[in-house]
Coordinates of N, CA, C and O in Angstrom, one line a residue:
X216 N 55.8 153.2 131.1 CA 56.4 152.2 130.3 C 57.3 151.3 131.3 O 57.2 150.1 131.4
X217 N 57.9 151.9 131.7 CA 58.9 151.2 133.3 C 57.9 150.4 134.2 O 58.4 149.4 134.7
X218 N 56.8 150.6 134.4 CA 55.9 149.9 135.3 C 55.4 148.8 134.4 O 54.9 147.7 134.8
X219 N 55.5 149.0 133.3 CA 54.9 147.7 132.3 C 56.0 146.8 132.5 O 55.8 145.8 133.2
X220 N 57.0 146.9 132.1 CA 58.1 146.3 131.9 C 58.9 145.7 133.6 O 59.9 145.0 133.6
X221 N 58.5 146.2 134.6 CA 58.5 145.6 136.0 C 56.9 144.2 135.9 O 56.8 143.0 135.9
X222 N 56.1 145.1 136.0 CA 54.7 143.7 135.9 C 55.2 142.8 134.8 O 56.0 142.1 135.4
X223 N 55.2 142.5 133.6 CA 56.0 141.5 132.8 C 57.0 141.2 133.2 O 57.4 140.2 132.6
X224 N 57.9 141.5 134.1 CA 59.1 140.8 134.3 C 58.6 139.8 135.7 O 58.8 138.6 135.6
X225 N 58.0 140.2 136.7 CA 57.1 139.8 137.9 C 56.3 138.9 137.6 O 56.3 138.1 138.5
X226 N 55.4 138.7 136.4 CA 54.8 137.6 136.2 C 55.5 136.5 135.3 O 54.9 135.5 134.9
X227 N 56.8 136.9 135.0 CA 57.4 135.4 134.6 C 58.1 134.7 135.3 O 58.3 133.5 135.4
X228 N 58.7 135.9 136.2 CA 59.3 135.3 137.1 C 58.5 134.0 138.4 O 59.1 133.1 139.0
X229 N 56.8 134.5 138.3 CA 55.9 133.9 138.9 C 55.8 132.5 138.4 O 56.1 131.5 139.0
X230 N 55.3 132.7 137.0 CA 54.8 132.0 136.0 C 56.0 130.7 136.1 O 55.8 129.5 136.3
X231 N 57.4 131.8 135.9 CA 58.7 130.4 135.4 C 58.4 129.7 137.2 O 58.0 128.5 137.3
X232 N 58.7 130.5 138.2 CA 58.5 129.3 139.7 C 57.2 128.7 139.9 O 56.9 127.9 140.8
X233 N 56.6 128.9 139.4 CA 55.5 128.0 139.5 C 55.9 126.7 138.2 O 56.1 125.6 138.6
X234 N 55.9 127.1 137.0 CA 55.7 126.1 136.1 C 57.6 124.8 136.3 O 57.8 123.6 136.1
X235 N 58.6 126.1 136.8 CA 59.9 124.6 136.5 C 59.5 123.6 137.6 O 59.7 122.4 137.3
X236 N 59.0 123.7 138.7 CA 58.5 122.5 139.6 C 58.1 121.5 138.8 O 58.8 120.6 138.4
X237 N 57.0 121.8 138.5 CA 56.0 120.6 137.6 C 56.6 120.2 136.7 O 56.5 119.1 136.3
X238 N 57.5 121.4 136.2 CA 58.2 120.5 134.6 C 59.1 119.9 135.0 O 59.6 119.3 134.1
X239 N 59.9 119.7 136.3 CA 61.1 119.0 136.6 C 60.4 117.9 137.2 O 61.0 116.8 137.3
X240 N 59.5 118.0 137.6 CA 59.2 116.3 138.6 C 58.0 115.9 137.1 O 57.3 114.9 137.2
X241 N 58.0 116.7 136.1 CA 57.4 115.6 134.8 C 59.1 114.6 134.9 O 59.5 113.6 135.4
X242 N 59.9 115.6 133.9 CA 60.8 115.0 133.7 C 61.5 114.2 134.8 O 61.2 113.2 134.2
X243 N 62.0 113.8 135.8 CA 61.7 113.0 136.7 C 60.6 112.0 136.8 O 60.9 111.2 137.7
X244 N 59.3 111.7 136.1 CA 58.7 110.9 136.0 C 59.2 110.5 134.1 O 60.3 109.9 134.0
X245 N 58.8 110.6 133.6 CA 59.4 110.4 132.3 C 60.5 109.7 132.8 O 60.4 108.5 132.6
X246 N 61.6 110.0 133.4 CA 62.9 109.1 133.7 C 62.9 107.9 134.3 O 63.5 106.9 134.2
X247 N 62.0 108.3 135.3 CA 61.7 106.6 135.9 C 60.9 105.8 135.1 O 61.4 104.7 135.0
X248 N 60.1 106.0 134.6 CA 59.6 105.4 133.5 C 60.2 104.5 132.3 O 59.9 103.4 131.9
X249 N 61.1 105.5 131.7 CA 61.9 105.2 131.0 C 62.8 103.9 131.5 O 63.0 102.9 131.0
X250 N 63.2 104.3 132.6 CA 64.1 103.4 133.6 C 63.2 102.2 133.7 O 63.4 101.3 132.9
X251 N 62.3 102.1 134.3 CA 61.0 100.4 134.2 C 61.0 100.2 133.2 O 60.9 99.0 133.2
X252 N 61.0 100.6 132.2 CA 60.7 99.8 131.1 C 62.2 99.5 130.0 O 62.2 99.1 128.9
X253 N 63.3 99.9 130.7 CA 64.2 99.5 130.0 C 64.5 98.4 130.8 O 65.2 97.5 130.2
X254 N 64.1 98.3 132.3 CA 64.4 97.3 133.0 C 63.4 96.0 132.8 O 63.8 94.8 133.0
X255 N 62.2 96.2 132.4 CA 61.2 95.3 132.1 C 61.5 94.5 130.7 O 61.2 93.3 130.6
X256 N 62.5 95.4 129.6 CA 62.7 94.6 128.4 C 63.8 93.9 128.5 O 64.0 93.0 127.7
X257 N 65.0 94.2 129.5 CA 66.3 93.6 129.6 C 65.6 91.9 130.5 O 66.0 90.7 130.3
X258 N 64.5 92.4 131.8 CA 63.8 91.0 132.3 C 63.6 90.1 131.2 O 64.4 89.1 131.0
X259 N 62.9 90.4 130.6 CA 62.0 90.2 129.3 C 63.1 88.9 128.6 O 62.9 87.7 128.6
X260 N 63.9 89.5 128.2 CA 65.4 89.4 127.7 C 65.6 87.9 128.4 O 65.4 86.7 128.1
X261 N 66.0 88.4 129.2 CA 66.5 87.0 130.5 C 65.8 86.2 130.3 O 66.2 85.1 129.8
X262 N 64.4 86.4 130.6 CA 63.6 85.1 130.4 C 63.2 84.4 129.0 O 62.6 83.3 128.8
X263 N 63.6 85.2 128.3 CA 63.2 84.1 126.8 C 65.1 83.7 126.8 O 65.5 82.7 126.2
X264 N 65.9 84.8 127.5 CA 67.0 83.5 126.8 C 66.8 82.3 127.9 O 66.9 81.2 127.3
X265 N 66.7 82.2 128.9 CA 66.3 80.9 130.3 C 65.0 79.9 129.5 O 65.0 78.8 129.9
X266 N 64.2 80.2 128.7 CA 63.1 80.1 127.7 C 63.8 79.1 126.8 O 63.3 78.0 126.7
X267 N 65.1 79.7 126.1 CA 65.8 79.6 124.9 C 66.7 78.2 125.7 O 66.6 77.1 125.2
X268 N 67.3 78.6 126.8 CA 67.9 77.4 126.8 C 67.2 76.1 127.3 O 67.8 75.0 127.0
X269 N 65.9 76.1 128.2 CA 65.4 74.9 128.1 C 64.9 74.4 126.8 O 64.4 73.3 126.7
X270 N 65.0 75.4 125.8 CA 64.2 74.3 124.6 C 65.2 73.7 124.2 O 65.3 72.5 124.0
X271 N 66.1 74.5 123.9 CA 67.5 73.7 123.5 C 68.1 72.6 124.1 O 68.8 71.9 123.3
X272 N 68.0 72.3 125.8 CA 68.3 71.5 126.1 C 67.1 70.2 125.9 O 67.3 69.0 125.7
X273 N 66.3 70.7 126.0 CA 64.7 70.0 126.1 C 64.9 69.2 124.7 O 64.6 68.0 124.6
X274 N 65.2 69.7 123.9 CA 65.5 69.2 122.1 C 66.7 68.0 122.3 O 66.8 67.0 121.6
X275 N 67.4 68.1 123.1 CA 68.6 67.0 123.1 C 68.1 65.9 124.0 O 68.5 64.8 123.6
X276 N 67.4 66.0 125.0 CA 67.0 65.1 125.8 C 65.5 64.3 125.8 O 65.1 63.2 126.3
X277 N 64.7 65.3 125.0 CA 63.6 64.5 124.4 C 63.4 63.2 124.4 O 62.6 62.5 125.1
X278 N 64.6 62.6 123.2 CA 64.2 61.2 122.6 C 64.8 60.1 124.0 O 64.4 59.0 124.2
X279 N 66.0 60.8 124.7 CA 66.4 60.0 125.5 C 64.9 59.7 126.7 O 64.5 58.7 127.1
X280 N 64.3 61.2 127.1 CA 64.0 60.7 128.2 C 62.8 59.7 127.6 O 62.3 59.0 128.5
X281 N 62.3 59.7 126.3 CA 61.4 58.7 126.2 C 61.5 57.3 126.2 O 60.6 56.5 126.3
X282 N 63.0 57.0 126.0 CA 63.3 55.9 125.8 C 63.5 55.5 127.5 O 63.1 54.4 127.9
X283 N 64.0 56.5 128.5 CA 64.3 56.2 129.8 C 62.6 56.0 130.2 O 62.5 54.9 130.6
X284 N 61.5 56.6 130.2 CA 60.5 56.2 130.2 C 59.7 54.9 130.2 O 58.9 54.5 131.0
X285 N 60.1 54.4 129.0 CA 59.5 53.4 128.2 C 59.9 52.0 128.2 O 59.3 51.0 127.8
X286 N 61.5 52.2 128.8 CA 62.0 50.6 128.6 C 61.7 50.2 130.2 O 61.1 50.7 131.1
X287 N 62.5 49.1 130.1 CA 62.0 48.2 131.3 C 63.3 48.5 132.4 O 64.3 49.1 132.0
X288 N 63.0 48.1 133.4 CA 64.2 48.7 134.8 C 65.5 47.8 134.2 O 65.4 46.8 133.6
X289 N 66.3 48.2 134.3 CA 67.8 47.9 134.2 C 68.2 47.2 132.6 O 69.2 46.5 132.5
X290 N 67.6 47.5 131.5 CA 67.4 46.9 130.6 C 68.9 47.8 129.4 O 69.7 48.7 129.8
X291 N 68.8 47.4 128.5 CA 70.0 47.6 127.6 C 69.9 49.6 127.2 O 70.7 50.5 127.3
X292 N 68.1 49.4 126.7 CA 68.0 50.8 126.2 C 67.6 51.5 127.5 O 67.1 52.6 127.0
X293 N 67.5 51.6 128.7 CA 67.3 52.3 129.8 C 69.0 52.9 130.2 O 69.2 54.0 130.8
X294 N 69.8 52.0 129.9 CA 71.1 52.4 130.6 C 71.9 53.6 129.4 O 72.5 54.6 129.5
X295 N 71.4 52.6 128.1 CA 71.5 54.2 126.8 C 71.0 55.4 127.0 O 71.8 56.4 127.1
X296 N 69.7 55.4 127.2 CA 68.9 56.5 127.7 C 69.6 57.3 128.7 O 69.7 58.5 128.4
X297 N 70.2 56.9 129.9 CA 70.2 57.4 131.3 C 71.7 57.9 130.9 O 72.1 58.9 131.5
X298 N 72.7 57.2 129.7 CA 73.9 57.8 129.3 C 73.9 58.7 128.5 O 74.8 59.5 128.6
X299 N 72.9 59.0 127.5 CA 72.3 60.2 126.9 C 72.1 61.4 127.6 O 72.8 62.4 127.5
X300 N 71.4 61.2 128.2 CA 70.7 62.2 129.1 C 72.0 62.8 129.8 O 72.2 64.1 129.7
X301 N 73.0 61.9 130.5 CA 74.3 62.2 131.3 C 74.9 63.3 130.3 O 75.1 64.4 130.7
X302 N 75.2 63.0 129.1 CA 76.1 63.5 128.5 C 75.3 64.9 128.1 O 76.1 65.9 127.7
X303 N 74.0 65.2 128.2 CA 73.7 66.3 127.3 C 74.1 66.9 128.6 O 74.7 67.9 128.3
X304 N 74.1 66.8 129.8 CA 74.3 67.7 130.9 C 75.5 67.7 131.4 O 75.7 68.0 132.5
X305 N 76.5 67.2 130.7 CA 77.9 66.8 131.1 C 78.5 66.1 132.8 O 79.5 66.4 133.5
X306 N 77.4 65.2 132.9 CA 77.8 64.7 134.3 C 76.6 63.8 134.7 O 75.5 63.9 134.1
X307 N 76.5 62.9 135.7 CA 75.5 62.4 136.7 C 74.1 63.3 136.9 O 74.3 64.5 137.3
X308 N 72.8 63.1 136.8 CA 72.0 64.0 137.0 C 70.9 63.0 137.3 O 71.0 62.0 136.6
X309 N 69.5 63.2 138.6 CA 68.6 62.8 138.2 C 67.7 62.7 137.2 O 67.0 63.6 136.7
X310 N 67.6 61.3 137.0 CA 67.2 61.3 135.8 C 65.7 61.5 135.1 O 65.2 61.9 134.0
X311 N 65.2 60.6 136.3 CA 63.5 60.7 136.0 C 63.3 62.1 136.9 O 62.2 62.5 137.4
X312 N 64.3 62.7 137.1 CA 64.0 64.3 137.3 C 63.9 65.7 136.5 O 63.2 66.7 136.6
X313 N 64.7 65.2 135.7 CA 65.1 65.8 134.5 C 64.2 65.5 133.3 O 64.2 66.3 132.4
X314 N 63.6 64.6 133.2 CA 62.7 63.9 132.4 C 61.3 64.3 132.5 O 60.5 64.4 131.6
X315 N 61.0 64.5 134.2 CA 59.7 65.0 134.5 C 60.0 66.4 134.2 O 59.1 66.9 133.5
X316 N 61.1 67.2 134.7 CA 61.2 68.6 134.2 C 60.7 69.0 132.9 O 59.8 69.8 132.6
X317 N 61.7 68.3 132.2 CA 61.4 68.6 130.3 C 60.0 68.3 130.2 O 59.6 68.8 129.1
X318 N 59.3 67.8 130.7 CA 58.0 67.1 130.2 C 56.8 67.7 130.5 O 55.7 67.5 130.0
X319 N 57.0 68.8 131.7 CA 56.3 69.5 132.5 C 55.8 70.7 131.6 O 55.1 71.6 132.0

């Protein structure tokens, strides 16, 4: 009975060093894993809000840049336009740059 109970104890002992390797470097893959893909949805994240703000900005400057487009060089609705555009970005900005951007 003692010799039983030495072999069962011998082969789990086997059994447990053989199998915690593999189950620690699973777990260890499961974690990086987990880790990429929590890092992939936070990317994810980023780019529809960077997404989110050019439409929003793209929505304010629309009608201007069409009008900066459309009128003639130095004309009444060209200098509207180009003051439009100024203000949605709070400052001086190129303009038929910003125009080709949104448009792209």
């Amino acid at each position: 009975m003692k010799n039983l109970d030495i072999n069962n104890l011998a082969r789990t002992v086997i059994i447990g060093g053989v199998l915690l390797p593999v189950t620690l470097s699973m777990t260890g893959l499961l974690n990086v894993s987990a880790k990429s893909i929590r890092a992939a949805t936070v990317k994810a994240a980023e780019v529809s809000n960077a997404e989110q703000v050019r439409s929003d900005m793209g929505d304010k400057v629309f009608e201007p840049c069409l009008d900066f487009y459309f009128s003639k060089a130095d004309s009444k609705l060209e200098r509207e336009a180009k003051n439009d555009i100024d203000d949605a970005f709070g400052g001086d900005v190129d303009h038929s740059g910003v125009c080709r951007y949104f448009f792209s």
